[in-house]
PDB file of C-alpha atoms and ligand atoms in Angstrom:
ATOM      1  CA  MET A 987      22.425  12.206 -14.806  1.00 91.00           C
ATOM      2  CA  GLU A 988      20.808  10.242 -11.976  1.00 95.00           C
ATOM      3  CA  ASN A 989      22.290  10.569  -8.492  1.00 97.00           C
ATOM      4  CA  LEU A 990      22.346   7.017  -7.132  1.00 98.00           C
ATOM      5  CA  SER A 991      23.409   7.974  -3.600  1.00 98.00           C
ATOM      6  CA  GLY A 992      21.050   6.530  -0.957  1.00 98.00           C
ATOM      7  CA  LYS A 993      19.612   3.910  -3.282  1.00 98.00           C
ATOM      8  CA  SER A 994      19.842   0.197  -2.455  1.00 98.00           C
ATOM      9  CA  ALA A 995      21.135  -2.587  -4.673  1.00 99.00           C
ATOM     10  CA  LEU A 996      21.051  -6.371  -4.503  1.00 99.00           C
ATOM     11  CA  ILE A 997      23.980  -7.948  -6.330  1.00 98.00           C
ATOM     12  CA  THR A 998      24.184 -11.704  -6.840  1.00 98.00           C
ATOM     13  CA  GLY A 999      27.599 -13.377  -6.848  1.00 98.00           C
ATOM     14  CA  GLY A1000      29.159 -10.460  -4.983  1.00 98.00           C
ATOM     15  CA  SER A1001      32.094 -12.308  -3.472  1.00 97.00           C
ATOM     16  CA  ARG A1002      34.471 -12.024  -6.429  1.00 98.00           C
ATOM     17  CA  GLY A1003      34.935 -11.009 -10.052  1.00 98.00           C
ATOM     18  CA  ILE A1004      32.413  -8.725 -11.733  1.00 98.00           C
ATOM     19  CA  GLY A1005      29.869  -8.909  -8.868  1.00 98.00           C
ATOM     20  CA  ARG A1006      32.436  -7.772  -6.304  1.00 98.00           C
ATOM     21  CA  ALA A1007      33.622  -4.929  -8.554  1.00 98.00           C
ATOM     22  CA  VAL A1008      30.054  -3.735  -9.179  1.00 99.00           C
ATOM     23  CA  ALA A1009      29.217  -3.889  -5.463  1.00 98.00           C
ATOM     24  CA  LEU A1010      32.296  -1.837  -4.528  1.00 98.00           C
ATOM     25  CA  LYS A1011      31.748   0.696  -7.324  1.00 98.00           C
ATOM     26  CA  LEU A1012      28.124   1.208  -6.244  1.00 99.00           C
ATOM     27  CA  ALA A1013      29.190   1.533  -2.591  1.00 98.00           C
ATOM     28  CA  SER A1014      31.811   4.119  -3.618  1.00 98.00           C
ATOM     29  CA  ILE A1015      29.037   6.396  -4.931  1.00 98.00           C
ATOM     30  CA  GLY A1016      26.789   5.976  -1.901  1.00 98.00           C
ATOM     31  CA  VAL A1017      24.582   3.023  -2.834  1.00 98.00           C
ATOM     32  CA  ASN A1018      23.671   0.630   0.005  1.00 98.00           C
ATOM     33  CA  ILE A1019      24.577  -2.883  -1.077  1.00 98.00           C
ATOM     34  CA  ALA A1020      23.377  -6.394  -0.345  1.00 98.00           C
ATOM     35  CA  ILE A1021      25.543  -9.096  -1.874  1.00 98.00           C
ATOM     36  CA  THR A1022      24.728 -12.768  -2.204  1.00 98.00           C
ATOM     37  CA  GLY A1023      27.003 -15.772  -2.593  1.00 98.00           C
ATOM     38  CA  ARG A1024      27.450 -19.299  -1.360  1.00 97.00           C
ATOM     39  CA  ASN A1025      30.480 -18.718   0.831  1.00 96.00           C
ATOM     40  CA  TYR A1026      30.133 -16.616   3.988  1.00 96.00           C
ATOM     41  CA  GLU A1027      33.867 -15.874   4.373  1.00 97.00           C
ATOM     42  CA  SER A1028      34.371 -14.559   0.838  1.00 96.00           C
ATOM     43  CA  LEU A1029      31.245 -12.389   1.138  1.00 98.00           C
ATOM     44  CA  GLN A1030      32.684 -10.951   4.359  1.00 98.00           C
ATOM     45  CA  GLU A1031      35.866 -10.073   2.464  1.00 98.00           C
ATOM     46  CA  THR A1032      33.858  -7.944  -0.009  1.00 98.00           C
ATOM     47  CA  LEU A1033      32.045  -6.298   2.914  1.00 98.00           C
ATOM     48  CA  ALA A1034      35.405  -5.485   4.538  1.00 98.00           C
ATOM     49  CA  ALA A1035      36.509  -3.792   1.305  1.00 98.00           C
ATOM     50  CA  ALA A1036      33.250  -1.789   1.272  1.00 98.00           C
ATOM     51  CA  ASP A1037      33.845  -0.651   4.846  1.00 98.00           C
ATOM     52  CA  GLN A1038      35.766   2.412   3.619  1.00 98.00           C
ATOM     53  CA  TYR A1039      32.526   3.823   2.159  1.00 98.00           C
ATOM     54  CA  ASP A1040      29.741   5.451   4.153  1.00 97.00           C
ATOM     55  CA  VAL A1041      26.986   2.999   3.172  1.00 98.00           C
ATOM     56  CA  ASP A1042      25.035   0.142   4.721  1.00 98.00           C
ATOM     57  CA  ALA A1043      26.114  -3.253   3.465  1.00 98.00           C
ATOM     58  CA  ALA A1044      24.788  -6.766   3.995  1.00 98.00           C
ATOM     59  CA  ALA A1045      26.059 -10.199   3.037  1.00 98.00           C
ATOM     60  CA  ILE A1046      23.539 -12.964   2.432  1.00 98.00           C
ATOM     61  CA  VAL A1047      24.454 -16.597   1.933  1.00 98.00           C
ATOM     62  CA  ALA A1048      22.232 -17.836  -0.894  1.00 98.00           C
ATOM     63  CA  ASP A1049      22.547 -20.371  -3.695  1.00 98.00           C
ATOM     64  CA  MET A1050      21.093 -19.048  -6.956  1.00 98.00           C
ATOM     65  CA  LYS A1051      19.975 -22.603  -7.780  1.00 98.00           C
ATOM     66  CA  ASN A1052      17.701 -22.590  -4.754  1.00 98.00           C
ATOM     67  CA  LYS A1053      14.356 -20.777  -5.021  1.00 98.00           C
ATOM     68  CA  ASP A1054      13.900 -20.611  -1.239  1.00 98.00           C
ATOM     69  CA  ASP A1055      17.359 -19.054  -0.808  1.00 98.00           C
ATOM     70  CA  ILE A1056      16.446 -16.434  -3.429  1.00 98.00           C
ATOM     71  CA  LYS A1057      13.154 -15.592  -1.685  1.00 98.00           C
ATOM     72  CA  ALA A1058      14.948 -15.314   1.658  1.00 98.00           C
ATOM     73  CA  ALA A1059      17.698 -13.113   0.160  1.00 98.00           C
ATOM     74  CA  VAL A1060      15.154 -10.703  -1.349  1.00 98.00           C
ATOM     75  CA  ASN A1061      13.144 -10.563   1.901  1.00 98.00           C
ATOM     76  CA  HIS A1062      16.312  -9.982   3.931  1.00 98.00           C
ATOM     77  CA  THR A1063      17.358  -7.109   1.624  1.00 98.00           C
ATOM     78  CA  ILE A1064      13.920  -5.475   1.804  1.00 98.00           C
ATOM     79  CA  GLU A1065      13.874  -5.847   5.608  1.00 98.00           C
ATOM     80  CA  THR A1066      17.343  -4.271   5.799  1.00 98.00           C
ATOM     81  CA  PHE A1067      16.945  -1.367   3.334  1.00 98.00           C
ATOM     82  CA  GLY A1068      13.154  -1.003   3.048  1.00 98.00           C
ATOM     83  CA  HIS A1069      13.160  -1.723  -0.680  1.00 98.00           C
ATOM     84  CA  ILE A1070      15.374  -2.688  -3.629  1.00 98.00           C
ATOM     85  CA  ASP A1071      16.102  -0.026  -6.265  1.00 98.00           C
ATOM     86  CA  ILE A1072      18.635  -1.978  -8.288  1.00 99.00           C
ATOM     87  CA  LEU A1073      18.950  -5.714  -8.940  1.00 99.00           C
ATOM     88  CA  ILE A1074      22.155  -6.956 -10.560  1.00 98.00           C
ATOM     89  CA  ASN A1075      21.749 -10.556 -11.749  1.00 99.00           C
ATOM     90  CA  ASN A1076      25.444 -11.344 -11.988  1.00 98.00           C
ATOM     91  CA  ALA A1077      26.041 -14.827 -10.493  1.00 98.00           C
ATOM     92  CA  GLY A1078      26.877 -17.240 -13.255  1.00 98.00           C
ATOM     93  CA  VAL A1079      28.860 -20.321 -14.202  1.00 98.00           C
ATOM     94  CA  MET A1080      30.549 -21.516 -17.384  1.00 98.00           C
ATOM     95  CA  ASP A1081      31.576 -25.000 -18.512  1.00 94.00           C
ATOM     96  CA  ASN A1082      34.044 -25.426 -21.352  1.00 93.00           C
ATOM     97  CA  ALA A1083      33.057 -28.664 -23.030  1.00 96.00           C
ATOM     98  CA  LEU A1084      32.390 -29.998 -26.487  1.00 98.00           C
ATOM     99  CA  PHE A1085      28.674 -30.513 -27.037  1.00 98.00           C
ATOM    100  CA  LEU A1086      28.880 -34.323 -27.056  1.00 98.00           C
ATOM    101  CA  ASP A1087      30.793 -34.199 -23.764  1.00 98.00           C
ATOM    102  CA  THR A1088      28.152 -31.975 -22.170  1.00 98.00           C
ATOM    103  CA  THR A1089      26.146 -34.175 -19.845  1.00 98.00           C
ATOM    104  CA  GLU A1090      22.522 -33.491 -19.014  1.00 98.00           C
ATOM    105  CA  GLU A1091      23.643 -32.710 -15.461  1.00 98.00           C
ATOM    106  CA  MET A1092      26.084 -30.034 -16.692  1.00 98.00           C
ATOM    107  CA  PHE A1093      23.435 -28.597 -18.998  1.00 98.00           C
ATOM    108  CA  ARG A1094      20.832 -28.413 -16.219  1.00 98.00           C
ATOM    109  CA  ASP A1095      23.355 -26.936 -13.792  1.00 98.00           C
ATOM    110  CA  LEU A1096      24.183 -24.104 -16.221  1.00 98.00           C
ATOM    111  CA  PHE A1097      20.502 -23.348 -16.810  1.00 98.00           C
ATOM    112  CA  GLU A1098      19.659 -23.511 -13.079  1.00 98.00           C
ATOM    113  CA  THR A1099      22.266 -20.860 -12.229  1.00 98.00           C
ATOM    114  CA  ASN A1100      22.335 -18.643 -15.327  1.00 98.00           C
ATOM    115  CA  VAL A1101      18.640 -18.614 -16.259  1.00 99.00           C
ATOM    116  CA  MET A1102      16.465 -19.942 -13.417  1.00 98.00           C
ATOM    117  CA  GLY A1103      18.400 -17.838 -10.884  1.00 98.00           C
ATOM    118  CA  PRO A1104      17.620 -14.534 -12.656  1.00 99.00           C
ATOM    119  CA  TYR A1105      14.045 -15.771 -13.335  1.00 99.00           C
ATOM    120  CA  HIS A1106      13.364 -16.360  -9.617  1.00 98.00           C
ATOM    121  CA  MET A1107      15.161 -13.152  -8.636  1.00 98.00           C
ATOM    122  CA  MET A1108      13.068 -11.031 -11.010  1.00 99.00           C
ATOM    123  CA  GLN A1109       9.865 -12.801  -9.892  1.00 98.00           C
ATOM    124  CA  GLN A1110      10.649 -11.836  -6.290  1.00 98.00           C
ATOM    125  CA  VAL A1111      11.970  -8.291  -6.836  1.00 98.00           C
ATOM    126  CA  LEU A1112       9.659  -6.907  -9.520  1.00 98.00           C
ATOM    127  CA  PRO A1113       6.378  -6.695  -7.525  1.00 98.00           C
ATOM    128  CA  GLN A1114       7.828  -4.119  -5.090  1.00 98.00           C
ATOM    129  CA  MET A1115       9.438  -2.214  -7.999  1.00 98.00           C
ATOM    130  CA  ILE A1116       6.049  -2.075  -9.771  1.00 98.00           C
ATOM    131  CA  GLU A1117       4.409  -0.893  -6.550  1.00 98.00           C
ATOM    132  CA  ARG A1118       7.042   1.852  -6.121  1.00 98.00           C
ATOM    133  CA  LYS A1119       6.926   2.661  -9.876  1.00 98.00           C
ATOM    134  CA  THR A1120      10.705   2.632 -10.137  1.00 98.00           C
ATOM    135  CA  GLY A1121      13.578   0.179 -10.396  1.00 98.00           C
ATOM    136  CA  ASP A1122      16.495  -1.056 -12.450  1.00 99.00           C
ATOM    137  CA  ILE A1123      17.354  -4.630 -13.364  1.00 98.00           C
ATOM    138  CA  VAL A1124      20.734  -5.392 -14.891  1.00 99.00           C
ATOM    139  CA  ASN A1125      21.227  -8.895 -16.255  1.00 99.00           C
ATOM    140  CA  ILE A1126      24.806  -9.896 -17.006  1.00 98.00           C
ATOM    141  CA  ALA A1127      24.699 -11.966 -20.186  1.00 98.00           C
ATOM    142  CA  SER A1128      27.816 -12.168 -22.386  1.00 98.00           C
ATOM    143  CA  MET A1129      29.087 -11.794 -25.937  1.00 98.00           C
ATOM    144  CA  SER A1130      28.313 -15.531 -25.901  1.00 98.00           C
ATOM    145  CA  ALA A1131      24.692 -14.366 -26.040  1.00 98.00           C
ATOM    146  CA  VAL A1132      25.450 -12.896 -29.462  1.00 98.00           C
ATOM    147  CA  ASN A1133      27.876 -15.422 -30.988  1.00 97.00           C
ATOM    148  CA  ALA A1134      28.181 -19.046 -29.878  1.00 97.00           C
ATOM    149  CA  SER A1135      31.571 -20.775 -30.066  1.00 95.00           C
ATOM    150  CA  GLU A1136      32.990 -24.276 -29.993  1.00 97.00           C
ATOM    151  CA  GLN A1137      33.050 -25.715 -26.460  1.00 96.00           C
ATOM    152  CA  THR A1138      30.557 -23.222 -25.055  1.00 96.00           C
ATOM    153  CA  ALA A1139      27.308 -24.310 -26.734  1.00 98.00           C
ATOM    154  CA  ALA A1140      25.542 -24.928 -23.426  1.00 98.00           C
ATOM    155  CA  TYR A1141      26.848 -21.728 -21.788  1.00 98.00           C
ATOM    156  CA  SER A1142      25.840 -19.756 -24.889  1.00 98.00           C
ATOM    157  CA  ALA A1143      22.383 -21.305 -24.803  1.00 98.00           C
ATOM    158  CA  THR A1144      21.912 -20.007 -21.244  1.00 98.00           C
ATOM    159  CA  LYS A1145      23.008 -16.509 -22.208  1.00 98.00           C
ATOM    160  CA  PHE A1146      20.789 -16.450 -25.328  1.00 98.00           C
ATOM    161  CA  ALA A1147      17.924 -17.545 -23.044  1.00 99.00           C
ATOM    162  CA  LEU A1148      18.722 -14.831 -20.510  1.00 99.00           C
ATOM    163  CA  THR A1149      18.745 -12.263 -23.323  1.00 98.00           C
ATOM    164  CA  GLY A1150      15.276 -13.277 -24.514  1.00 98.00           C
ATOM    165  CA  LEU A1151      13.979 -13.321 -20.958  1.00 99.00           C
ATOM    166  CA  THR A1152      15.408  -9.855 -20.328  1.00 99.00           C
ATOM    167  CA  GLU A1153      13.955  -8.359 -23.510  1.00 98.00           C
ATOM    168  CA  GLY A1154      10.472  -9.712 -22.783  1.00 98.00           C
ATOM    169  CA  VAL A1155      10.561  -8.508 -19.179  1.00 99.00           C
ATOM    170  CA  MET A1156      11.862  -5.119 -20.343  1.00 99.00           C
ATOM    171  CA  LYS A1157       8.914  -4.700 -22.715  1.00 98.00           C
ATOM    172  CA  GLU A1158       6.427  -5.525 -19.941  1.00 98.00           C
ATOM    173  CA  MET A1159       8.109  -3.438 -17.253  1.00 98.00           C
ATOM    174  CA  ARG A1160       9.084  -0.144 -18.862  1.00 98.00           C
ATOM    175  CA  LYS A1161       5.526   1.170 -18.519  1.00 98.00           C
ATOM    176  CA  HIS A1162       6.117   0.885 -14.760  1.00 98.00           C
ATOM    177  CA  ASN A1163       9.235   3.073 -15.047  1.00 98.00           C
ATOM    178  CA  ILE A1164      11.434  -0.001 -14.613  1.00 98.00           C
ATOM    179  CA  ARG A1165      14.555  -0.249 -16.772  1.00 98.00           C
ATOM    180  CA  THR A1166      15.655  -3.791 -17.594  1.00 99.00           C
ATOM    181  CA  PHE A1167      18.775  -4.318 -19.678  1.00 98.00           C
ATOM    182  CA  THR A1168      21.644  -6.662 -20.450  1.00 98.00           C
ATOM    183  CA  ILE A1169      25.391  -6.225 -20.264  1.00 98.00           C
ATOM    184  CA  ASN A1170      27.369  -8.350 -22.731  1.00 98.00           C
ATOM    185  CA  PRO A1171      31.064  -8.384 -21.872  1.00 98.00           C
ATOM    186  CA  SER A1172      33.586 -10.287 -23.950  1.00 98.00           C
ATOM    187  CA  ALA A1173      36.398 -12.028 -22.030  1.00 97.00           C
ATOM    188  CA  VAL A1174      36.891 -10.466 -18.593  1.00 98.00           C
ATOM    189  CA  LEU A1175      39.896 -11.179 -16.390  1.00 98.00           C
ATOM    190  CA  THR A1176      38.167 -13.211 -13.636  1.00 98.00           C
ATOM    191  CA  ASP A1177      38.265 -16.742 -12.210  1.00 97.00           C
ATOM    192  CA  LEU A1178      35.433 -17.771 -14.557  1.00 97.00           C
ATOM    193  CA  ILE A1179      37.704 -18.015 -17.606  1.00 96.00           C
ATOM    194  CA  GLY A1180      40.729 -19.613 -15.883  1.00 95.00           C
ATOM    195  CA  GLU A1181      44.247 -18.785 -17.079  1.00 96.00           C
ATOM    196  CA  PRO A1182      43.797 -16.378 -20.014  1.00 96.00           C
ATOM    197  CA  SER A1183      45.580 -16.713 -23.361  1.00 95.00           C
ATOM    198  CA  LEU A1184      45.570 -12.915 -23.643  1.00 97.00           C
ATOM    199  CA  GLU A1185      47.929 -10.437 -22.007  1.00 98.00           C
ATOM    200  CA  ARG A1186      46.186  -9.578 -18.747  1.00 97.00           C
ATOM    201  CA  ASP A1187      46.617  -5.800 -19.022  1.00 98.00           C
ATOM    202  CA  THR A1188      45.017  -5.761 -22.492  1.00 98.00           C
ATOM    203  CA  MET A1189      41.881  -7.603 -21.352  1.00 98.00           C
ATOM    204  CA  ILE A1190      38.681  -6.179 -19.896  1.00 98.00           C
ATOM    205  CA  HIS A1191      38.904  -6.014 -16.092  1.00 98.00           C
ATOM    206  CA  ALA A1192      35.963  -6.532 -13.729  1.00 98.00           C
ATOM    207  CA  GLU A1193      36.241  -2.860 -12.726  1.00 98.00           C
ATOM    208  CA  ASP A1194      35.709  -1.827 -16.374  1.00 98.00           C
ATOM    209  CA  VAL A1195      32.435  -3.765 -16.457  1.00 99.00           C
ATOM    210  CA  ALA A1196      31.430  -2.111 -13.175  1.00 99.00           C
ATOM    211  CA  ASP A1197      32.144   1.315 -14.713  1.00 98.00           C
ATOM    212  CA  VAL A1198      29.881   0.532 -17.680  1.00 98.00           C
ATOM    213  CA  ILE A1199      27.057  -0.725 -15.447  1.00 98.00           C
ATOM    214  CA  VAL A1200      27.183   2.274 -13.146  1.00 98.00           C
ATOM    215  CA  SER A1201      27.336   4.711 -16.072  1.00 98.00           C
ATOM    216  CA  GLN A1202      24.191   3.079 -17.490  1.00 98.00           C
ATOM    217  CA  LEU A1203      22.400   3.330 -14.144  1.00 98.00           C
ATOM    218  CA  GLN A1204      23.359   7.017 -13.923  1.00 98.00           C
ATOM    219  CA  LEU A1205      21.566   7.846 -17.195  1.00 98.00           C
ATOM    220  CA  ASN A1206      18.470   9.984 -16.769  1.00 98.00           C
ATOM    221  CA  ARG A1207      15.596   7.615 -15.917  1.00 97.00           C
ATOM    222  CA  ARG A1208      13.905   8.639 -19.170  1.00 97.00           C
ATOM    223  CA  VAL A1209      16.309   6.387 -21.057  1.00 98.00           C
ATOM    224  CA  PHE A1210      18.328   3.200 -20.961  1.00 98.00           C
ATOM    225  CA  VAL A1211      20.512   1.241 -23.369  1.00 98.00           C
ATOM    226  CA  LYS A1212      18.884  -2.150 -23.963  1.00 98.00           C
ATOM    227  CA  THR A1213      22.082  -4.094 -24.683  1.00 98.00           C
ATOM    228  CA  ASN A1214      25.623  -3.053 -23.842  1.00 97.00           C
ATOM    229  CA  GLN A1215      28.402  -4.926 -25.637  1.00 98.00           C
ATOM    230  CA  ILE A1216      31.794  -4.472 -23.978  1.00 98.00           C
ATOM    231  CA  TRP A1217      34.853  -5.066 -26.142  1.00 98.00           C
ATOM    232  CA  ALA A1218      38.528  -4.869 -25.245  1.00 98.00           C
ATOM    233  CA  THR A1219      40.194  -2.150 -27.310  1.00 98.00           C
ATOM    234  CA  ASN A1220      43.327  -3.987 -28.401  1.00 98.00           C
ATOM    235  CA  PRO A1221      43.586  -7.446 -26.783  1.00 98.00           C
ATOM    236  CA  GLN A1222      46.987  -9.064 -27.281  1.00 98.00           C
ATOM    237  CA  GLN A1223      47.800 -12.788 -27.340  1.00 97.00           C
ATOM    238  CA  LYS A1224      50.483 -13.792 -24.830  1.00 95.00           C
TER     239      LYS A1224
HETATM  240  N1  NAD B2055      34.592 -13.434 -17.049  1.00 52.04           N
HETATM  241  C1  NAD B2055      34.122 -13.310 -18.290  1.00 52.04           C
HETATM  242  O1  NAD B2055      34.878 -13.395 -19.270  1.00 52.04           O
HETATM  243  C2  NAD B2055      32.673 -13.034 -18.520  1.00 52.04           C
HETATM  244  C3  NAD B2055      32.298 -12.568 -19.781  1.00 52.04           C
HETATM  245  C4  NAD B2055      30.959 -12.332 -20.027  1.00 52.04           C
HETATM  246  C5  NAD B2055      30.022 -12.537 -19.044  1.00 52.04           C
HETATM  247  N2  NAD B2055      30.413 -13.000 -17.827  1.00 52.04           N
HETATM  248  C6  NAD B2055      29.362 -13.224 -16.830  1.00 52.04           C
HETATM  249  O2  NAD B2055      29.603 -12.378 -15.730  1.00 52.04           O
HETATM  250  C7  NAD B2055      29.037 -12.952 -14.550  1.00 52.04           C
HETATM  251  C8  NAD B2055      30.062 -12.930 -13.441  1.00 52.04           C
HETATM  252  O3  NAD B2055      31.152 -13.746 -13.805  1.00 52.04           O
HETATM  253  P1  NAD B2055      32.658 -13.496 -13.335  1.00 52.04           P
HETATM  254  O4  NAD B2055      33.463 -13.420 -14.556  1.00 52.04           O
HETATM  255  O5  NAD B2055      32.718 -12.418 -12.340  1.00 52.04           O
HETATM  256  O6  NAD B2055      32.926 -14.926 -12.693  1.00 52.04           O
HETATM  257  P2  NAD B2055      33.443 -15.398 -11.267  1.00 52.04           P
HETATM  258  O7  NAD B2055      33.536 -16.866 -11.354  1.00 52.04           O
HETATM  259  O8  NAD B2055      34.628 -14.614 -10.855  1.00 52.04           O
HETATM  260  O9  NAD B2055      32.244 -14.977 -10.302  1.00 52.04           O
HETATM  261  C9  NAD B2055      30.992 -15.606 -10.393  1.00 52.04           C
HETATM  262  C10 NAD B2055      30.243 -15.346  -9.114  1.00 52.04           C
HETATM  263  O10 NAD B2055      28.996 -16.030  -9.177  1.00 52.04           O
HETATM  264  C11 NAD B2055      28.855 -16.811  -8.007  1.00 52.04           C
HETATM  265  N3  NAD B2055      28.010 -17.974  -8.242  1.00 52.04           N
HETATM  266  C12 NAD B2055      28.166 -18.935  -9.177  1.00 52.04           C
HETATM  267  N4  NAD B2055      27.209 -19.863  -9.029  1.00 52.04           N
HETATM  268  C13 NAD B2055      26.437 -19.472  -7.990  1.00 52.04           C
HETATM  269  C14 NAD B2055      25.314 -20.000  -7.343  1.00 52.04           C
HETATM  270  N5  NAD B2055      24.746 -21.164  -7.717  1.00 52.04           N
HETATM  271  N6  NAD B2055      24.794 -19.327  -6.300  1.00 52.04           N
HETATM  272  C15 NAD B2055      25.336 -18.174  -5.871  1.00 52.04           C
HETATM  273  N7  NAD B2055      26.412 -17.617  -6.421  1.00 52.04           N
HETATM  274  C16 NAD B2055      26.950 -18.270  -7.477  1.00 52.04           C
HETATM  275  C17 NAD B2055      30.280 -17.195  -7.635  1.00 52.04           C
HETATM  276  O11 NAD B2055      30.384 -17.636  -6.289  1.00 52.04           O
HETATM  277  C18 NAD B2055      30.997 -15.878  -7.899  1.00 52.04           C
HETATM  278  O12 NAD B2055      30.829 -14.983  -6.821  1.00 52.04           O
HETATM  279  C19 NAD B2055      28.564 -14.359 -14.954  1.00 52.04           C
HETATM  280  O13 NAD B2055      27.182 -14.342 -15.180  1.00 52.04           O
HETATM  281  C20 NAD B2055      29.315 -14.616 -16.258  1.00 52.04           C
HETATM  282  O14 NAD B2055      28.633 -15.510 -17.089  1.00 52.04           O
HETATM  283  C21 NAD B2055      31.716 -13.232 -17.532  1.00 52.04           C
HETATM  284  C1  HBS B2056      33.095 -15.976 -20.647  1.00 52.04           C
HETATM  285  C2  HBS B2056      32.215 -15.279 -21.580  1.00 52.04           C
HETATM  286  O1  HBS B2056      31.094 -15.035 -21.285  1.00 52.04           O
HETATM  287  C3  HBS B2056      32.696 -14.897 -22.927  1.00 52.04           C
HETATM  288  C4  HBS B2056      34.142 -14.816 -23.036  1.00 52.04           C
HETATM  289  O2  HBS B2056      32.069 -13.756 -23.379  1.00 52.04           O
END
């Protein structure tokens, strides 16, 4: 197993939900964390929760729809920690809408955040990973990247796109000792899905996703699992 202590991670969308849980889990095992988000106060709240761990932590206000913000966030993280070992492309948005009610603006907004964000992030982070001949990139897709559903055609399209992007990057990067893989959770109890129709305790929690991600990162660097589907064991309708 890999010891991740002393490594540094950049996690997008670290103020709540899965991103916050991943940031805190990584901090709990000694990984220095930089988290990005659009709201300074909520980022500070995650940093306060990480305070109990003996790691360096930074909060960076950055909109994943803005290329300049992404460049600045990556530069800030490298200036703070020296390099980035782990990139978690987590920030994402979902819109529940029938296809004919999905405006071009909604469609573009979903692609800007869920696909262009990770694209720009990987463009900025990969050169220093290639130079250092090591690195891990975790892209949070979804089970919606495997099966599309009614009312999430546009969201699904972004996650299918992210999956293709990740697989292509993975095939180019593994010769540089860089592991690039996707995590596909089904419904997770976070703000993204609103009020759930399932019993909360029987759903996947953000901390469960964080456990899966960290366990994957702890695998010997010789190997990685390309796609991780996360299912709830026995989800119950309310
Ligand atoms: N919750 C689920 O059921 C579920 C299932 C599968 C995959 N996912 C994916 O997991 C990821 C995290 O989602 P979550 O469930 O934690 O949702 P969430 O809404 O709780 O958190 C999303 C985070 O992304 C940030 N974000 C959104 N747009 C941003 C932007 N333009 N710039 C910067 N930050 C931005 C938000 O501020 C927030 O911190 C997303 O990519 C989502 O698609 C979620
Ligand atoms: C919100 C999402 O991504 C689905 C439920 O997998």
